[in-house]
Amino acid sequence: MGKSVKNNRLKILNGQFSIYRLSIESLIPPQIYESEFYSIVKTDDEISIVCESSIHLTAEKSSHGWTCIKFVGPLDFSLTGILSGISRVLADSKISIFAVSTYNTDYILIEAADITDAEQALIAAGYTFED
């Protein structure tokens, strides 16, 4: 049984990010590896890539101008409710998210235009931001 512990420490990553959708037949573009932060997810339907906006990819669909918030971790696998807590706060503020999880922690992408409102809502909900 997992422990429900609120990790309230967050950090905004530098720069802006883009989200790409590639066809399942696509090769992973080699320039993706130039990005300091990237995520590649392949399913039977698509390949999704998140990377710094300075990396330009040819894709079926793309969305640009995202800011990335990192949960300061590492987070233990036994913890529960980490993503649901932040997503609930942001959903209540009508702010959409795109979540990325890694072995150590979670990341939430917010459209850059919403980052000030997101930060204010999260601080009001008890989250703290580190430099």
XYZ file of N, CA, C and O in Angstrom:
524
model
N 0.841 -1.180 0.000
C 0.000 0.000 0.000
C 0.884 1.240 0.000
O 1.806 1.361 0.784
N 0.595 2.188 -0.890
C 1.400 3.397 -0.999
C 1.113 4.390 0.100
O 0.053 4.406 0.705
N 2.083 5.243 0.353
C 1.922 6.317 1.315
C 1.449 7.559 0.580
O 1.987 7.909 -0.446
N 0.442 8.205 1.111
C -0.046 9.443 0.516
C 0.699 10.599 1.163
O 0.373 11.018 2.259
N 1.732 11.059 0.506
C 2.558 12.139 1.023
C 2.605 13.234 -0.025
O 2.821 12.977 -1.197
N 2.397 14.439 0.399
C 2.414 15.559 -0.542
C 3.833 16.080 -0.703
O 4.428 16.558 0.245
N 4.376 15.925 -1.891
C 5.655 16.548 -2.206
C 5.304 17.940 -2.700
O 4.685 18.093 -3.734
N 5.666 18.954 -1.950
C 5.253 20.307 -2.325
C 6.385 21.157 -2.881
O 6.224 22.347 -3.048
N 7.536 20.553 -3.170
C 8.672 21.322 -3.687
C 8.733 21.197 -5.202
O 8.824 20.101 -5.746
N 8.701 22.346 -5.852
C 8.693 22.404 -7.309
C 9.814 23.304 -7.808
O 10.289 24.174 -7.082
N 10.187 23.094 -9.062
C 11.192 23.936 -9.700
C 10.786 24.155 -11.152
O 10.423 23.202 -11.841
N 10.844 25.406 -11.617
C 10.549 25.715 -13.013
C 11.856 25.601 -13.802
O 12.851 26.250 -13.471
N 11.851 24.737 -14.813
C 13.034 24.577 -15.647
C 13.208 25.785 -16.559
O 12.231 26.423 -16.962
N 14.441 26.096 -16.890
C 14.739 27.207 -17.789
C 14.283 26.895 -19.202
O 14.328 25.751 -19.641
N 13.886 27.922 -19.926
C 13.551 27.792 -21.335
C 12.117 27.385 -21.592
O 11.312 27.244 -20.669
N 11.815 27.243 -22.876
C 10.496 26.800 -23.305
C 10.630 25.458 -24.010
O 11.697 25.113 -24.505
N 9.511 24.757 -24.054
C 9.507 23.399 -24.567
C 8.428 23.224 -25.618
O 7.457 23.988 -25.674
N 8.622 22.204 -26.452
C 7.663 21.861 -27.491
C 7.274 20.398 -27.330
O 8.064 19.583 -26.835
N 6.069 20.082 -27.786
C 5.552 18.720 -27.751
C 5.238 18.322 -29.188
O 4.546 19.061 -29.898
N 5.762 17.179 -29.610
C 5.596 16.718 -30.984
C 4.919 15.354 -31.012
O 5.155 14.518 -30.148
N 4.127 15.143 -32.056
C 3.551 13.830 -32.337
C 4.087 13.378 -33.684
O 3.904 14.048 -34.696
N 4.751 12.224 -33.686
C 5.283 11.637 -34.910
C 4.520 10.354 -35.204
O 3.976 9.726 -34.291
N 4.513 9.964 -36.464
C 3.871 8.699 -36.821
C 4.681 7.545 -36.250
O 5.880 7.667 -35.995
N 4.039 6.446 -36.075
C 4.668 5.272 -35.491
C 5.832 4.759 -36.341
O 6.767 4.139 -35.831
N 5.813 5.052 -37.633
C 6.884 4.604 -38.520
C 8.115 5.509 -38.484
O 9.154 5.187 -39.055
N 8.008 6.651 -37.843
C 9.102 7.630 -37.830
C 10.321 7.114 -37.075
O 10.201 6.346 -36.118
N 11.480 7.582 -37.510
C 12.708 7.363 -36.758
C 12.859 8.503 -35.757
O 12.392 9.619 -36.002
N 13.514 8.235 -34.658
C 13.754 9.294 -33.678
C 14.767 10.264 -34.288
O 15.880 9.867 -34.643
N 14.392 11.542 -34.421
C 15.316 12.514 -35.014
C 16.561 12.677 -34.131
O 16.443 12.897 -32.926
N 17.750 12.573 -34.705
C 18.972 12.619 -33.887
C 19.189 13.940 -33.158
O 19.815 13.963 -32.102
N 18.643 15.041 -33.690
C 18.850 16.335 -33.020
C 18.162 16.408 -31.654
O 18.475 17.268 -30.842
N 17.261 15.493 -31.385
C 16.581 15.477 -30.087
C 17.588 15.346 -28.943
O 17.403 15.877 -27.862
N 18.685 14.646 -29.207
C 19.679 14.395 -28.170
C 20.495 15.640 -27.818
O 21.259 15.620 -26.853
N 20.314 16.726 -28.560
C 20.966 17.992 -28.244
C 20.229 18.749 -27.145
O 20.771 19.676 -26.547
N 19.003 18.369 -26.866
C 18.181 19.031 -25.848
C 18.619 18.574 -24.458
O 18.868 17.389 -24.237
N 18.727 19.506 -23.520
C 19.089 19.154 -22.140
C 17.993 18.319 -21.497
O 18.260 17.468 -20.663
N 16.752 18.595 -21.843
C 15.602 17.848 -21.328
C 14.819 17.335 -22.522
O 14.463 18.103 -23.406
N 14.588 16.048 -22.565
C 13.704 15.499 -23.586
C 13.061 14.231 -23.060
O 13.567 13.570 -22.154
N 11.912 13.930 -23.619
C 11.190 12.708 -23.305
C 10.703 12.116 -24.614
O 10.166 12.841 -25.458
N 10.882 10.827 -24.772
C 10.412 10.116 -25.956
C 9.532 8.970 -25.482
O 9.971 8.148 -24.669
N 8.296 8.930 -25.967
C 7.380 7.842 -25.624
C 6.854 7.254 -26.919
O 6.338 7.981 -27.776
N 6.993 5.945 -27.039
C 6.490 5.254 -28.218
C 5.415 4.269 -27.783
O 5.612 3.492 -26.851
N 4.268 4.326 -28.458
C 3.193 3.381 -28.227
C 2.853 2.733 -29.563
O 3.498 3.015 -30.573
N 1.814 1.921 -29.583
C 1.408 1.325 -30.853
C 0.666 2.321 -31.739
O 0.376 2.026 -32.891
N 0.382 3.525 -31.220
C -0.337 4.552 -31.972
C 0.521 5.713 -32.449
O 0.193 6.357 -33.440
N 1.591 6.019 -31.707
C 2.327 7.244 -31.991
C 3.681 7.258 -31.303
O 3.956 6.440 -30.431
N 4.461 8.265 -31.663
C 5.672 8.626 -30.926
C 5.462 10.063 -30.468
O 5.155 10.943 -31.274
N 5.581 10.286 -29.167
C 5.491 11.638 -28.615
C 6.860 12.052 -28.118
O 7.552 11.271 -27.455
N 7.239 13.276 -28.452
C 8.528 13.806 -28.033
C 8.315 15.170 -27.393
O 7.595 16.013 -27.929
N 8.943 15.361 -26.238
C 8.991 16.666 -25.582
C 10.456 17.065 -25.557
O 11.320 16.267 -25.188
N 10.735 18.299 -25.965
C 12.118 18.784 -25.950
C 12.127 20.308 -25.909
O 11.080 20.949 -26.022
N 13.315 20.856 -25.756
C 13.464 22.310 -25.772
C 12.979 22.852 -27.116
O 13.197 22.243 -28.163
N 12.332 23.995 -27.081
C 11.785 24.586 -28.311
C 12.854 25.000 -29.306
O 12.554 25.203 -30.483
N 14.093 25.112 -28.867
C 15.176 25.451 -29.797
C 15.493 24.295 -30.746
O 16.149 24.492 -31.759
N 15.024 23.102 -30.439
C 15.197 21.927 -31.303
C 13.965 21.848 -32.202
O 12.841 21.734 -31.717
N 14.176 21.923 -33.512
C 13.058 21.902 -34.448
C 12.945 20.530 -35.094
O 13.909 20.030 -35.668
N 11.749 19.951 -34.976
C 11.496 18.632 -35.545
C 10.388 18.710 -36.583
O 9.496 19.551 -36.482
N 10.442 17.823 -37.559
C 9.350 17.680 -38.511
C 8.403 16.640 -37.923
O 8.827 15.531 -37.595
N 7.130 17.021 -37.765
C 6.189 16.141 -37.088
C 4.794 16.293 -37.680
O 4.483 17.291 -38.327
N 3.943 15.293 -37.424
C 2.541 15.358 -37.850
C 1.812 16.493 -37.138
O 1.011 17.194 -37.728
N 2.080 16.607 -35.846
C 1.477 17.659 -35.025
C 2.526 18.172 -34.059
O 3.435 17.444 -33.665
N 2.356 19.432 -33.665
C 3.268 19.996 -32.679
C 2.577 21.103 -31.906
O 1.614 21.702 -32.380
N 3.083 21.341 -30.719
C 2.583 22.422 -29.880
C 3.795 23.054 -29.215
O 4.624 22.354 -28.614
N 3.914 24.361 -29.322
C 5.094 25.075 -28.838
C 4.713 26.030 -27.715
O 3.556 26.369 -27.531
N 5.719 26.489 -26.978
C 5.500 27.502 -25.951
C 5.044 26.930 -24.623
O 4.134 27.459 -23.993
N 5.680 25.863 -24.177
C 5.353 25.241 -22.901
C 6.457 25.516 -21.891
O 7.629 25.617 -22.247
N 6.081 25.643 -20.631
C 7.017 25.769 -19.526
C 6.959 24.473 -18.728
O 5.887 23.883 -18.588
N 8.090 24.042 -18.200
C 8.162 22.764 -17.495
C 8.405 22.977 -16.003
O 9.339 23.684 -15.611
N 7.554 22.343 -15.199
C 7.693 22.358 -13.742
C 8.129 20.967 -13.302
O 7.497 19.967 -13.652
N 9.184 20.923 -12.517
C 9.726 19.658 -12.013
C 9.369 19.493 -10.540
O 9.486 20.436 -9.761
N 8.931 18.287 -10.159
C 8.829 17.951 -8.744
C 10.244 17.693 -8.263
O 10.958 16.866 -8.850
N 10.676 18.390 -7.220
C 12.002 18.168 -6.694
C 11.994 16.788 -6.045
O 11.176 16.503 -5.173
N 12.847 15.920 -6.520
C 12.855 14.533 -6.069
C 14.221 14.125 -5.603
O 15.047 14.981 -5.292
N 14.465 12.832 -5.570
C 13.640 11.792 -6.177
C 12.397 11.463 -5.340
O 12.375 11.673 -4.140
N 11.392 10.951 -6.049
C 10.159 10.519 -5.414
C 10.189 9.003 -5.277
O 10.564 8.303 -6.206
N 9.776 8.526 -4.148
C 9.728 7.087 -3.904
C 8.491 6.501 -4.580
O 7.429 7.117 -4.595
N 8.617 5.296 -5.145
C 7.489 4.653 -5.820
C 6.312 4.399 -4.877
O 5.182 4.235 -5.316
N 6.547 4.350 -3.575
C 5.455 4.073 -2.637
C 4.572 5.295 -2.388
O 3.500 5.170 -1.807
N 5.014 6.465 -2.827
C 4.207 7.676 -2.638
C 3.048 7.689 -3.625
O 3.204 7.315 -4.782
N 1.895 8.124 -3.171
C 0.726 8.212 -4.040
C 0.165 9.628 -4.014
O 0.372 10.371 -3.066
N -0.524 9.982 -5.083
C -1.229 11.262 -5.120
C -0.396 12.454 -5.515
O -0.891 13.583 -5.481
N 0.849 12.236 -5.904
C 1.716 13.365 -6.262
C 1.152 14.099 -7.488
O 0.902 15.306 -7.446
N 0.946 13.372 -8.575
C 0.421 13.996 -9.799
C -1.020 14.451 -9.634
O -1.405 15.515 -10.136
N -1.815 13.674 -8.930
C -3.233 14.051 -8.790
C -3.384 15.338 -7.999
O -4.270 16.141 -8.280
N -2.506 15.554 -7.021
C -2.590 16.781 -6.226
C -2.360 18.025 -7.060
O -3.148 18.977 -7.021
N -1.286 18.025 -7.830
C -0.977 19.210 -8.637
C -1.970 19.358 -9.786
O -2.397 20.466 -10.115
N -2.370 18.245 -10.390
C -3.321 18.342 -11.506
C -4.677 18.849 -11.027
O -5.351 19.581 -11.748
N -5.061 18.494 -9.816
C -6.328 18.983 -9.258
C -6.280 20.504 -9.064
O -7.217 21.218 -9.434
N -5.176 20.991 -8.491
C -5.023 22.440 -8.279
C -5.089 23.174 -9.614
O -5.797 24.184 -9.749
N -4.381 22.662 -10.604
C -4.349 23.342 -11.902
C -5.673 23.197 -12.650
O -6.119 24.143 -13.300
N -6.327 22.061 -12.550
C -7.642 21.885 -13.184
C -8.651 22.854 -12.576
O -9.467 23.443 -13.299
N -8.597 23.038 -11.263
C -9.503 24.002 -10.605
C -9.268 25.416 -11.102
O -10.163 26.253 -11.060
N -8.055 25.691 -11.589
C -7.712 27.010 -12.140
C -7.855 27.044 -13.656
O -7.418 27.994 -14.300
N -8.429 25.978 -14.232
C -8.659 25.878 -15.688
C -7.356 25.924 -16.482
O -7.276 26.505 -17.561
N -6.310 25.289 -15.931
C -5.005 25.244 -16.583
C -4.732 23.806 -17.007
O -4.705 22.893 -16.179
N -4.509 23.607 -18.300
C -4.215 22.285 -18.837
C -2.769 21.913 -18.569
O -1.895 22.775 -18.501
N -2.530 20.607 -18.460
C -1.168 20.121 -18.233
C -0.830 19.009 -19.213
O -1.710 18.393 -19.812
N 0.457 18.771 -19.357
C 0.993 17.616 -20.071
C 2.019 17.021 -19.119
O 2.999 17.681 -18.771
N 1.789 15.806 -18.644
C 2.637 15.195 -17.625
C 3.671 14.258 -18.249
O 3.376 13.547 -19.212
N 4.872 14.269 -17.671
C 5.945 13.360 -18.049
C 6.510 12.789 -16.750
O 6.823 13.544 -15.828
N 6.623 11.483 -16.690
C 7.190 10.844 -15.504
C 8.493 10.145 -15.858
O 8.641 9.598 -16.952
N 9.423 10.163 -14.904
C 10.685 9.444 -15.045
C 10.828 8.524 -13.838
O 9.973 8.505 -12.952
N 11.905 7.797 -13.783
C 12.146 6.904 -12.657
C 12.200 7.684 -11.344
O 11.654 7.258 -10.340
N 12.863 8.857 -11.357
C 13.073 9.630 -10.129
C 11.981 10.618 -9.775
O 11.791 10.922 -8.602
N 11.302 11.171 -10.776
C 10.375 12.256 -10.457
C 9.369 12.474 -11.573
O 9.325 11.738 -12.556
N 8.544 13.494 -11.424
C 7.529 13.851 -12.407
C 7.738 15.292 -12.857
O 8.274 16.120 -12.120
N 7.272 15.547 -14.078
C 7.346 16.880 -14.671
C 5.964 17.233 -15.192
O 5.259 16.379 -15.726
N 5.597 18.490 -15.048
C 4.327 18.982 -15.555
C 4.626 20.122 -16.517
O 5.294 21.088 -16.148
N 4.143 19.993 -17.744
C 4.283 21.086 -18.704
C 3.004 21.895 -18.712
O 1.894 21.337 -18.732
N 3.174 23.205 -18.677
C 2.090 24.183 -18.654
C 2.323 25.132 -19.818
O 3.471 25.539 -20.046
N 1.274 25.510 -20.510
C 1.478 26.509 -21.562
C 2.080 27.760 -20.927
O 1.641 28.212 -19.867
N 3.110 28.293 -21.567
C 3.857 29.416 -21.004
C 2.953 30.590 -20.637
O 3.187 31.268 -19.639
N 1.905 30.813 -21.402
C 0.985 31.915 -21.113
C 0.265 31.736 -19.776
O -0.218 32.711 -19.199
N 0.222 30.502 -19.267
C -0.492 30.212 -18.014
C 0.424 30.062 -16.809
O -0.053 29.814 -15.694
N 1.734 30.201 -16.989
C 2.650 29.863 -15.904
C 2.489 30.768 -14.686
O 2.580 30.297 -13.547
N 2.226 32.042 -14.874
C 2.055 32.939 -13.718
C 0.828 32.519 -12.915
O 0.897 32.404 -11.677
N -0.296 32.269 -13.589
C -1.501 31.823 -12.892
C -1.273 30.471 -12.228
O -1.739 30.234 -11.110
N -0.548 29.582 -12.899
C -0.265 28.261 -12.336
C 0.578 28.386 -11.072
O 0.287 27.757 -10.050
N 1.608 29.201 -11.136
C 2.482 29.388 -9.984
C 1.705 29.964 -8.803
O 1.839 29.495 -7.668
N 0.858 30.967 -9.054
C 0.059 31.564 -7.983
C -0.894 30.546 -7.365
O -1.044 30.462 -6.146
N -1.555 29.735 -8.202
C -2.491 28.722 -7.704
C -1.760 27.668 -6.877
O -2.256 27.239 -5.822
N -0.590 27.256 -7.333
C 0.166 26.235 -6.617
C 0.698 26.755 -5.284
O 0.658 26.050 -4.269
N 1.173 27.980 -5.268
C 1.641 28.581 -4.010
C 0.480 28.685 -3.030
O 0.611 28.353 -1.853
N -0.685 29.119 -3.501
C -1.868 29.223 -2.634
C -2.277 27.857 -2.081
O -2.851 27.766 -0.986
N -1.964 26.794 -2.814
C -2.312 25.436 -2.387
C -1.220 24.806 -1.507
O -1.339 23.652 -1.130
N -0.166 25.564 -1.224
C 0.865 25.066 -0.325
C 2.131 24.543 -0.974
O 3.023 24.023 -0.296
N 2.258 24.670 -2.285
C 3.475 24.263 -2.964
C 4.501 25.375 -2.863
O 4.155 26.548 -2.746
N 5.776 25.007 -2.905
C 6.857 25.991 -2.880
C 7.711 25.818 -4.119
O 7.847 24.710 -4.636
N 8.278 26.926 -4.584
C 9.132 26.911 -5.762
C 10.569 27.196 -5.362
O 10.835 28.136 -4.613
N 11.474 26.364 -5.866
C 12.906 26.551 -5.632
C 13.522 27.220 -6.859
O 13.003 27.112 -7.947
N 14.651 27.879 -6.639
C 15.380 28.512 -7.752
C 16.202 27.491 -8.492
O 16.641 26.516 -8.034
